[in-house]
Coordinates of C-alpha atoms and ligand atoms in Angstrom, one line a residue:
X1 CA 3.7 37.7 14.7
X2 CA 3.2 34.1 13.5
X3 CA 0.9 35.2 10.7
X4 CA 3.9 37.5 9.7
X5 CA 6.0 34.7 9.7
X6 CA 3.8 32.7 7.8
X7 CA 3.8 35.1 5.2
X8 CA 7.3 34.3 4.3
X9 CA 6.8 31.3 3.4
X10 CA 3.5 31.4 1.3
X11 CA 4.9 31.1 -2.2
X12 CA 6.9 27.6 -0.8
X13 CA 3.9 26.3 1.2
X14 CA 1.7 26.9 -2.3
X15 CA 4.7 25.0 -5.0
X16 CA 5.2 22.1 -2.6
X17 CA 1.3 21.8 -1.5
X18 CA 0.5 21.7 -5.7
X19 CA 3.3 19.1 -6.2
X20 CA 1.6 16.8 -3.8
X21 CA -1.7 17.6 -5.2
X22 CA -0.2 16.4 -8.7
X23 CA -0.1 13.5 -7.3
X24 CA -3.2 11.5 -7.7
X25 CA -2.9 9.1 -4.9
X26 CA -5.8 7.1 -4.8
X27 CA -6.3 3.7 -3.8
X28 CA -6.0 1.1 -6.4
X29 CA -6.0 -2.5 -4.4
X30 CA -5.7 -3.7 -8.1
X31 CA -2.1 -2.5 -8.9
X32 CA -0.8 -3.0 -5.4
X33 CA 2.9 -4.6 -4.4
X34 CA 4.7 -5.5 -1.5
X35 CA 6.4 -2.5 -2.3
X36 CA 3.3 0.2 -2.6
X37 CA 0.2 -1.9 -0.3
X38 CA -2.4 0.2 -1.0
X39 CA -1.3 1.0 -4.8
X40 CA 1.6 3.4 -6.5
X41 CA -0.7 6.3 -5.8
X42 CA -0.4 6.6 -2.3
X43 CA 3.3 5.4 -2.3
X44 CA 4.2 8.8 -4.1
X45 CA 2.5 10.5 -2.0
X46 CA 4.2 9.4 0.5
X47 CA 7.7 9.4 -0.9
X48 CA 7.0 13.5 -1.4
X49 CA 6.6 14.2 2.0
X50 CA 9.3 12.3 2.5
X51 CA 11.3 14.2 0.1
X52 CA 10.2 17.7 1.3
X53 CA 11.5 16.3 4.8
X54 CA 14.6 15.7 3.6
X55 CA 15.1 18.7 1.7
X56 CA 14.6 20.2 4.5
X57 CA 16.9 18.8 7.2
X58 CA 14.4 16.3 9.0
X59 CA 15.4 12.6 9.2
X60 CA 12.6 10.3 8.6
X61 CA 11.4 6.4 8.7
X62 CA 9.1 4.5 6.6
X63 CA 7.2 1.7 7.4
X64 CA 6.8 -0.9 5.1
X65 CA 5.9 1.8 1.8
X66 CA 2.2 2.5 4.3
X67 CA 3.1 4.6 6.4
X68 CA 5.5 6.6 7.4
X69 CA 7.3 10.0 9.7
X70 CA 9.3 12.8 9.5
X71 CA 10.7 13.4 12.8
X72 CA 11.7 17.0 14.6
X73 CA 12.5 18.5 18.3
X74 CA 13.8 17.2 20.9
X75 CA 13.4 16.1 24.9
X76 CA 11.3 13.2 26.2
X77 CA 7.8 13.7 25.2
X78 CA 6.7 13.3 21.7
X79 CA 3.8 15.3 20.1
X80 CA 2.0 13.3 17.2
X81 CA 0.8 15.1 14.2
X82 CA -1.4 12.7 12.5
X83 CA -1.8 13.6 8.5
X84 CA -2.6 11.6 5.2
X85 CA -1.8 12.0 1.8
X86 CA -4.0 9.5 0.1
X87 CA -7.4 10.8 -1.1
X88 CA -11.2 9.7 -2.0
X89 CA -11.4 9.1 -6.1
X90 CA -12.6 12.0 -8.3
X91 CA -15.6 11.2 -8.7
X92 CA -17.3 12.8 -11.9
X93 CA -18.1 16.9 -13.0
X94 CA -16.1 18.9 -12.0
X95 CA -14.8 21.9 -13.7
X96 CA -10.9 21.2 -13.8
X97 CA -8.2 18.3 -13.9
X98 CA -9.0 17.5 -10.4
X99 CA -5.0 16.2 -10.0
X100 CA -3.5 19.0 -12.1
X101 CA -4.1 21.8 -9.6
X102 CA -5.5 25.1 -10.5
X103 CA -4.4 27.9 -8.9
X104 CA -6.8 31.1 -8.6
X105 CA -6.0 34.5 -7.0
X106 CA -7.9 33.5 -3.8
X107 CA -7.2 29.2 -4.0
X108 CA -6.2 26.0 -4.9
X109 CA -8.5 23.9 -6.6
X110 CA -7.5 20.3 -6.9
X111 CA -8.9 16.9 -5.2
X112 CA -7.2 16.6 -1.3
X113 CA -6.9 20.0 -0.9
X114 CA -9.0 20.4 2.2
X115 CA -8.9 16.7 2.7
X116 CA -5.8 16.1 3.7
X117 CA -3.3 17.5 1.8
X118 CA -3.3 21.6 2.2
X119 CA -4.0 20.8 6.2
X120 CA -0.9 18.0 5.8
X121 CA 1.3 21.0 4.3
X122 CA 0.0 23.5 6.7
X123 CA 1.4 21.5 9.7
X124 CA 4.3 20.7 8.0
X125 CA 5.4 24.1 7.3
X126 CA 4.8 25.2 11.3
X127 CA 7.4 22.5 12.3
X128 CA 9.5 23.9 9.6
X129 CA 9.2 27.2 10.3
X130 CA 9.8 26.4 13.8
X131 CA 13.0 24.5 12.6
X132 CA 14.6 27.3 11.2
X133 CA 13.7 29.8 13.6
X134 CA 16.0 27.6 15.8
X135 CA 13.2 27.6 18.7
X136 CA 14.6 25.7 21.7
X137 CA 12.5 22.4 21.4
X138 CA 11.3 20.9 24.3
X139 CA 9.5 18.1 23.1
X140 CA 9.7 15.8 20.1
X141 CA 7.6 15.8 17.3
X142 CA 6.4 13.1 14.7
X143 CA 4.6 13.9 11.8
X144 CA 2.9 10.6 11.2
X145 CA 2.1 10.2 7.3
X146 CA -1.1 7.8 6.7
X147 CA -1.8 6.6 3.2
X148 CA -5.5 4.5 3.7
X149 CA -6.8 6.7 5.7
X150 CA -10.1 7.2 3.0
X151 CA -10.2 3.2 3.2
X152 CA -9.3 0.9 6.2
X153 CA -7.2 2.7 8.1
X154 CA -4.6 0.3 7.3
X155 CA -1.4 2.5 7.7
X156 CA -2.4 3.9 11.0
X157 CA -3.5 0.3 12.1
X158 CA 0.4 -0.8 10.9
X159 CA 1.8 2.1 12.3
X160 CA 0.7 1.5 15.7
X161 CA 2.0 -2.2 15.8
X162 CA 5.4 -1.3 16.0
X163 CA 6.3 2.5 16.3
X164 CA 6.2 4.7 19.4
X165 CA 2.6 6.4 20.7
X166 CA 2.8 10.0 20.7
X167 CA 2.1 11.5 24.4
X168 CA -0.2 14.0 23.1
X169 CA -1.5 14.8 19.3
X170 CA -3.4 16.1 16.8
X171 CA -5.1 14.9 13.3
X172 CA -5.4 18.4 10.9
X173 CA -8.1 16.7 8.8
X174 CA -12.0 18.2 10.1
X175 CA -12.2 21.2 11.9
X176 CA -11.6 24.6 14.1
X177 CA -12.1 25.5 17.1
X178 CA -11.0 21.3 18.2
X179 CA -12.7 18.2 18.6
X180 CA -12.3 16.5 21.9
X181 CA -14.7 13.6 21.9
X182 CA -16.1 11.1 19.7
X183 CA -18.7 8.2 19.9
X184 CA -18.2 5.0 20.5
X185 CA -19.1 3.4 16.5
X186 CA -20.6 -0.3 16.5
X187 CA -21.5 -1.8 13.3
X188 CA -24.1 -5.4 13.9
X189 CA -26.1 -8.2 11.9
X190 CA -29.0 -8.9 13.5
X191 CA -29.9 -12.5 11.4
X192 CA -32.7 -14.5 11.5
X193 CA -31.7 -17.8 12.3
X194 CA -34.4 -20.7 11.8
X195 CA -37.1 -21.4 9.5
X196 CA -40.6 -21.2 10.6
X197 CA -42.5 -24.5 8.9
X198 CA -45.3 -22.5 7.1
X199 CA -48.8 -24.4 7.8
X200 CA -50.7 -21.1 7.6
X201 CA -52.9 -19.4 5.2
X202 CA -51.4 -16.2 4.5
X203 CA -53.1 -13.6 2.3
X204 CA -49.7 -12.4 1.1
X205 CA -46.3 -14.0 0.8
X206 CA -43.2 -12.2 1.1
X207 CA -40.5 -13.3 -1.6
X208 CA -38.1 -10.9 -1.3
X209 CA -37.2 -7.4 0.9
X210 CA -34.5 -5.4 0.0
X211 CA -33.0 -1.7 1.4
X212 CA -29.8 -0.2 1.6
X213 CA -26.3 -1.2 0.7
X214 CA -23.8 1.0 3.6
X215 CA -24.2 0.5 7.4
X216 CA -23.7 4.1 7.8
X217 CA -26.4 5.6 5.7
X218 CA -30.3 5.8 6.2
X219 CA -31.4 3.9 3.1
X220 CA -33.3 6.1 0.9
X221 CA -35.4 3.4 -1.4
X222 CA -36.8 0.2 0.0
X223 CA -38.6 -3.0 -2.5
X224 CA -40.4 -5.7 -1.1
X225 CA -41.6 -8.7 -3.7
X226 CA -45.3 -10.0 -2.9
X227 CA -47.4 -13.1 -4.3
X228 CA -50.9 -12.0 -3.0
X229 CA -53.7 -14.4 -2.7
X230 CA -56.5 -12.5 -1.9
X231 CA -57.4 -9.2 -4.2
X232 CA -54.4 -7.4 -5.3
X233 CA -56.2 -4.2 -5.8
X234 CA -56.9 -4.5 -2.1
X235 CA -53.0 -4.5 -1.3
X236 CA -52.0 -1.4 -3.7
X237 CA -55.1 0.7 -2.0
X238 CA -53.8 0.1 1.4
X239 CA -50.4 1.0 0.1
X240 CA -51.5 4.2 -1.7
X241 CA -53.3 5.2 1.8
X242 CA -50.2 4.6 4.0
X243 CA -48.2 6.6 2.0
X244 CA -50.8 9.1 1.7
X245 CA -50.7 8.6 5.8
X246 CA -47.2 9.2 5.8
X247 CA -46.6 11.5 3.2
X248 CA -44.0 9.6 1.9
X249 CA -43.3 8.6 -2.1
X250 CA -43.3 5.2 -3.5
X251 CA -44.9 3.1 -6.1
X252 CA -46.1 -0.4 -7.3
X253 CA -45.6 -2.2 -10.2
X254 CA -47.1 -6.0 -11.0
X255 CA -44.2 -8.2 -12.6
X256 CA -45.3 -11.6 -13.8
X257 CA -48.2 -12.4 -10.7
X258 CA -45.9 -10.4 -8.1
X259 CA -46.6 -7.2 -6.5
X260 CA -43.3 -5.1 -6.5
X261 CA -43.5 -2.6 -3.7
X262 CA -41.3 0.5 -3.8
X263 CA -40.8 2.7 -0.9
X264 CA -38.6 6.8 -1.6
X265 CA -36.7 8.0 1.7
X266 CA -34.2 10.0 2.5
X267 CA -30.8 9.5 2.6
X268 CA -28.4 10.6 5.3
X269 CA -25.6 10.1 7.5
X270 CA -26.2 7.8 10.1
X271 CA -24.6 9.3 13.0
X272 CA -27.8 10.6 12.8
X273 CA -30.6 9.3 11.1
X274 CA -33.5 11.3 12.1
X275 CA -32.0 13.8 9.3
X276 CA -33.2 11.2 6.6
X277 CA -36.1 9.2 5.7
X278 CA -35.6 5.2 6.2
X279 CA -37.4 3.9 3.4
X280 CA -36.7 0.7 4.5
X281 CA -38.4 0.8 8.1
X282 CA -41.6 2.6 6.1
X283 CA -42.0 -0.5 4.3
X284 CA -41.6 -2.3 7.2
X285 CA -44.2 -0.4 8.8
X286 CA -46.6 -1.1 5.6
X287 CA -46.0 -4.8 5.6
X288 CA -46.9 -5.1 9.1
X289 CA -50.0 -4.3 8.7
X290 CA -50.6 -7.0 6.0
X291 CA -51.4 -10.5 6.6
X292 CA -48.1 -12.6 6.2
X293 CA -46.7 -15.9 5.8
X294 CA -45.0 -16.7 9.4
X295 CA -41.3 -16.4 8.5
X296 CA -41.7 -12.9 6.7
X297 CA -44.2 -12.1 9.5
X298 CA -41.2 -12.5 12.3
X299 CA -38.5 -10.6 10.4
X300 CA -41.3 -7.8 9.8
X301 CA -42.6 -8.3 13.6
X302 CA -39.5 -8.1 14.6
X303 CA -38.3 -5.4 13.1
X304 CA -41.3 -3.3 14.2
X305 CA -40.9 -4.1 17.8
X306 CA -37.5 -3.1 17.7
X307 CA -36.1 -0.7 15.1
X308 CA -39.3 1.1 13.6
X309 CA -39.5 4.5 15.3
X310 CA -36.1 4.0 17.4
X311 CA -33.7 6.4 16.0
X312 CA -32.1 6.7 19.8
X313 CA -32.0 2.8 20.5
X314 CA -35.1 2.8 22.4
X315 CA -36.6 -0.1 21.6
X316 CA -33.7 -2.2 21.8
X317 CA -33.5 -1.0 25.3
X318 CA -30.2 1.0 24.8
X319 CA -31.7 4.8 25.2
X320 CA -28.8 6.7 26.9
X321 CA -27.0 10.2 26.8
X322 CA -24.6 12.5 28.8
X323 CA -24.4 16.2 28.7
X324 CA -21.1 16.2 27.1
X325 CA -21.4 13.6 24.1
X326 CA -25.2 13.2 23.7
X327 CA -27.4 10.5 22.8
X328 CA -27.3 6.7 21.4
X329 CA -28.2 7.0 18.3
X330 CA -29.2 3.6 15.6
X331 CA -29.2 3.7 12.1
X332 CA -30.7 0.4 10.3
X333 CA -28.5 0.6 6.8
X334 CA -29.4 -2.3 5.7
X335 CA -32.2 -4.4 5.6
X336 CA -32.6 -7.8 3.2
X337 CA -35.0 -10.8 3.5
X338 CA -35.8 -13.9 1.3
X339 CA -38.2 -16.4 1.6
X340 CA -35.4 -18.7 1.0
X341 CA -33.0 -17.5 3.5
X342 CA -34.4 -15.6 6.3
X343 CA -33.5 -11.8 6.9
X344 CA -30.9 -10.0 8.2
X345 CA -30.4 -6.1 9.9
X346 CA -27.1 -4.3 9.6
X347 CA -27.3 -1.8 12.0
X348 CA -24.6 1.0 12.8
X349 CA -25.1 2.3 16.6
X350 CA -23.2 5.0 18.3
X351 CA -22.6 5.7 21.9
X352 CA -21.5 8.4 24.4
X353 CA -18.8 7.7 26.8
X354 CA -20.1 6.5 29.7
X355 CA -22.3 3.9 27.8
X356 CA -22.0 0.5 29.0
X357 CA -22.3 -1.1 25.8
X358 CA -20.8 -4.7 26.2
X359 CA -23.2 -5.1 29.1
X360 CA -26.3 -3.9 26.8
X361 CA -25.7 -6.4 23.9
X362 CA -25.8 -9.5 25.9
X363 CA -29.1 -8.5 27.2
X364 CA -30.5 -7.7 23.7
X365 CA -28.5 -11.0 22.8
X366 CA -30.4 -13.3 24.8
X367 CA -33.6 -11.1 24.5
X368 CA -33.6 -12.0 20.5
X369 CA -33.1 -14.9 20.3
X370 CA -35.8 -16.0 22.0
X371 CA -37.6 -14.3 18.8
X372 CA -34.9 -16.7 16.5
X373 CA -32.7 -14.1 15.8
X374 CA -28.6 -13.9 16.8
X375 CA -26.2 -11.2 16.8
X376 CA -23.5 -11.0 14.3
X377 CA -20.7 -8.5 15.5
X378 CA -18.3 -6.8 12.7
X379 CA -16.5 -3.9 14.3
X380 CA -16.7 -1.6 17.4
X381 CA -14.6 1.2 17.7
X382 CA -14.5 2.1 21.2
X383 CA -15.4 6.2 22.2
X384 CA -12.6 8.3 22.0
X385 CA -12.6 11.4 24.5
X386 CA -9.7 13.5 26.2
X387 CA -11.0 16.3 28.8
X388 CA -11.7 19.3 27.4
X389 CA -10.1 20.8 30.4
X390 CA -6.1 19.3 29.9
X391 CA -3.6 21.7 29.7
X392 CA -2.7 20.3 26.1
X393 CA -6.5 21.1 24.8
X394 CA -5.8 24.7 26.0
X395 CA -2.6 25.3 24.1
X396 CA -4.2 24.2 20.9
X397 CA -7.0 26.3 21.4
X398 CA -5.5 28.9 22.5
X399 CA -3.7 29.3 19.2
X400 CA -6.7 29.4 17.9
X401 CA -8.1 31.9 19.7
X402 CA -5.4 34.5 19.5
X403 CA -5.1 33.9 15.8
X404 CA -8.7 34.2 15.4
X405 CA -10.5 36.0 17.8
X406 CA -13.2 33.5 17.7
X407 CA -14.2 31.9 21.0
X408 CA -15.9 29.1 20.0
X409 CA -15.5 26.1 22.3
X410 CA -14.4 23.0 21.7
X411 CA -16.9 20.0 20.6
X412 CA -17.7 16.6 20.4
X413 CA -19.2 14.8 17.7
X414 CA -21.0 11.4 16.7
X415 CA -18.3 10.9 13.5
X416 CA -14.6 9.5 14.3
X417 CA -12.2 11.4 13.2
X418 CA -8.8 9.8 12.3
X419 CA -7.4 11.4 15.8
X420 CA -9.1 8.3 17.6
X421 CA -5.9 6.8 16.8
X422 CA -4.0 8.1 19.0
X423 CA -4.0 7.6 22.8
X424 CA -4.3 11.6 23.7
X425 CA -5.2 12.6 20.4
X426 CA -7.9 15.5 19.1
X427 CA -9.2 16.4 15.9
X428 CA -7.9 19.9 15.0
X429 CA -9.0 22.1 12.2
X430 CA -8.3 22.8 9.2
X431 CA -11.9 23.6 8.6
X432 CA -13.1 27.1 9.6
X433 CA -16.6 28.2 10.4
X434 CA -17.2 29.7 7.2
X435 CA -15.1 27.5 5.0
X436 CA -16.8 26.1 2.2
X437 CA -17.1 22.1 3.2
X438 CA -16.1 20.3 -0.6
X439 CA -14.4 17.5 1.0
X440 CA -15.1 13.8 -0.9
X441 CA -16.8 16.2 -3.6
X442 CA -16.5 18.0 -7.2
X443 CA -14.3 21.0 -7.4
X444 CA -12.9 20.6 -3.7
X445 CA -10.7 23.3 -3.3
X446 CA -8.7 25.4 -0.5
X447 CA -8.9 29.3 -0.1
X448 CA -5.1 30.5 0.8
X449 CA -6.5 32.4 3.4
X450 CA -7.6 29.3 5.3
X451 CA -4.3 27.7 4.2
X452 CA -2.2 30.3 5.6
X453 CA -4.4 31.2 8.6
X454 CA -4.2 27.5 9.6
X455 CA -0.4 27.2 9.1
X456 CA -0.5 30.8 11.8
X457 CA -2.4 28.4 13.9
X458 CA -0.7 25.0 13.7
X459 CA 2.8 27.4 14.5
X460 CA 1.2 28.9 17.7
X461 CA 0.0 25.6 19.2
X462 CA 3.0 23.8 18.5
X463 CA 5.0 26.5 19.8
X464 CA 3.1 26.4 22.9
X465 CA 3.1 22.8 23.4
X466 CA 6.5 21.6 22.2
X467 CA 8.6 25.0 23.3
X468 CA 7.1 27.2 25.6
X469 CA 5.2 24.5 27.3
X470 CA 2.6 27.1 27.9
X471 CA -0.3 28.7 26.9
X472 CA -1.4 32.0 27.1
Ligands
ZN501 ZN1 -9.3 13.1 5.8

């Protein structure tokens, strides 16, 4: 029945879904205004929705040109749906105008059109169709409009100042069946504070380290900048063996008396970095077995003893996992050190519910800097879990169930989605199983199937949570 209904309404959900797509709503910091914060891009974007709510009979509010809702239903409790319009830049190759939206017999091909926009119209159109089916609401409903969601987060972060939290919600922007839990996401310096007076003899001096730029990606190359005093030939042999040990690639160069030291991983995400190569931590592991100048030799030391082989936050004493969410896991991103001034980590650590992590860092705290090293913090996102067993999970999924016959369970993942946000909020579609994931990439496109089947979906759950209060 609500794939039926859908189907009324495909040729409207396809014109207004390529009318936002049109729009290439990017953020450009350099053209912003009081009146457009995150750049005239996003501001359209937003304005559309705005204008298909009004065409439509919804009243909305904006919120200082960054966010934004259109508002529907009625009764005391307020379902969120949690959307945004602004998307990642182009990016190079692909085979259309990637903001002038092509449509084929099976899709739409256009930048946003998995991410957010067609899951943004999809949910859009079930409150709509809702609307003019005249269903008895039971609840109220907010369709909250983001436009930095791809950046800082800004809008939500503004939103949330001021503006009511939803009882229960949903984000449409990852994936089917639902995702209930996500890790707690900590991002660290680990610096080396004082200088070591060098009286030693060293055999090889480190001038410079550097690896990785992104605090969430396993660094796939790695330099380090040597003066060698005894035999250099000595250095690049044991270097060609260690990466012969490791089967890993990298090379050497000599550059005006230094020996440059290069070091090929793998990149990857690092909610979990044992899918990549850190090319950084192998270089680590080389130069540790060399004879260094003292200050090089505690960064390298150091990072041995704790980050070297630790993809699960062993070493730093911080192993933990539950059934539900799974393990710790520790990415090193970034790794830089001078002889000038010192080194520093950037680590990006993420953690199960359950995970006492406060308590944790002022043990490793105190426990490094008795090495010289402090702890810099620069953000923690706390975990974000509702029970997979609340009535409101099962209404969604239900939904999905019935309009899919799949039975897939819901999941919990090391990522945050943008329903961390909200209080009660889970991630919910649009992706399916065997949609084709182009977000953030060339040629990103939507099939219609997918567009309408989630638009079926989206109508079923929020008919079961805002009208019939029931699912089946
Ligand atoms: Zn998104």
């Amino acid at each position: 029945m609500w794939r039926n209904k859908v189907k009324e309404y495909e040729e409207d959900i396809i014109n207004d879904l390529k009318g936002l797509l049109s729009i290439e709503s990017v953020r450009n910091d350099a053209e912003s205004t009081y009146d457009a914060p995150v750049g005239p891009g996003p501001k359209e974007a937003l304005n559309f929705m705005y204008q298909l709510g009004e065409r439509d009979g919804f009243s909305f509010k904006d919120i200082e040109n960054i966010v934004g809702r259109i508002e529907a239903g009625k009764g005391e409790d307020l379902l969120g749906i949690l959307c945004h319009v602004d998307v990642v830049p182009a990016g190079t190759g692909w085979e259309t105008d990637p903001f002038n939206p092509v449509e084929t017999e099976t899709s739409i091909i256009a930048r946003g059109s998995l991410d957010d926009k067609g899951p943004t119209i999809a949910a859009y159109y079930a409150v709509k169709i809702l609307e003019d089916m005249k269903v008895d609401w039971k609840k109220r409903i907010h369709i909250i409009v983001g436009t930095d969601e791809e950046s800082d987060w800004k809008c939500t972060d503004r939103y949330f100042e001021t503006e009511e939290m939803p009882t229960v919600g949903f984000a449409p922007d990852a994936e089917f069946p639902l995702i209930h839990g996500e890790k707690g996401i900590v991002t660290f310096n680990i610096l080396q504070s004082g200088y070591v007076e060098d009286n030693d003899e060293p055999e090889v001096e480190l001038k410079a380290f550097f690896s990785g730029e992104r605090f969430n990606m396993v660094p796939d190359t790695a330099q380090a900048k040597l003066l060698i005093k005894e035999q250099m030939t000595n250095v690049v042999q044991k270097f060609d063996l260690f990466l012969n040990e490791f089967e890993i690639e990298g090379e050497t160069s000599i550059d005006e008396g230094f020996l440059n030291l290069t070091i090929f991983g793998k990149s990857a995400h690092g909610m979990d970095p044992t899918l990549g190569v850190n090319a950084g931590l192998y270089l680590i592991k080389f130069l540790n077995r060399l004879n260094l100048d003292k200050y090089a030799s505690s960064y390298v030391k150091f990072a041995n003893d704790y980050l070297v082989d630790s993809p699960k936050g062993e070493k730093m004493g911080m192993k933990f996992a539950t059934e539900e969410m799974g393990e710790v896991t520790t990415n090193t991103g970034i790794l830089s050190y001078t002889d000038v001034d010192g080194g520093q980590f950037g680590i990006n650590l993420r953690y199960p519910e359950g995970f006492d992590f406060d308590q944790s860092l002022s043990r490793f705290k105190a426990e490094v800097a008795e090495r010289g090293f402090e702890i810099e913090m620069d953000k923690h996102q706390l975990p974000h879990y509702v029970d997979k067993n609340d009535p409101f999970i099962n209404q969604l999924l239900s939904a999905y169930r019935d309009q899919t016959g799949d039975q897939s369970e819901p999941f919990t993942i090391g990522g945050g989605t943008y329903a961390r946000n909200l209080d009660k909020g889970v991630a919910f579609g649009a992706m399916f199983r065997d949609s084709e994931d182009l977000m953030h990439q060339k040629n990103e496109y939507i099939t219609k199937k997918q567009l309408f089947d989630a638009t079926a979906i989206y109508l079923e759950a929020i008919y079961n949570v805002c009208v019939s209060g029931d699912a089946k």
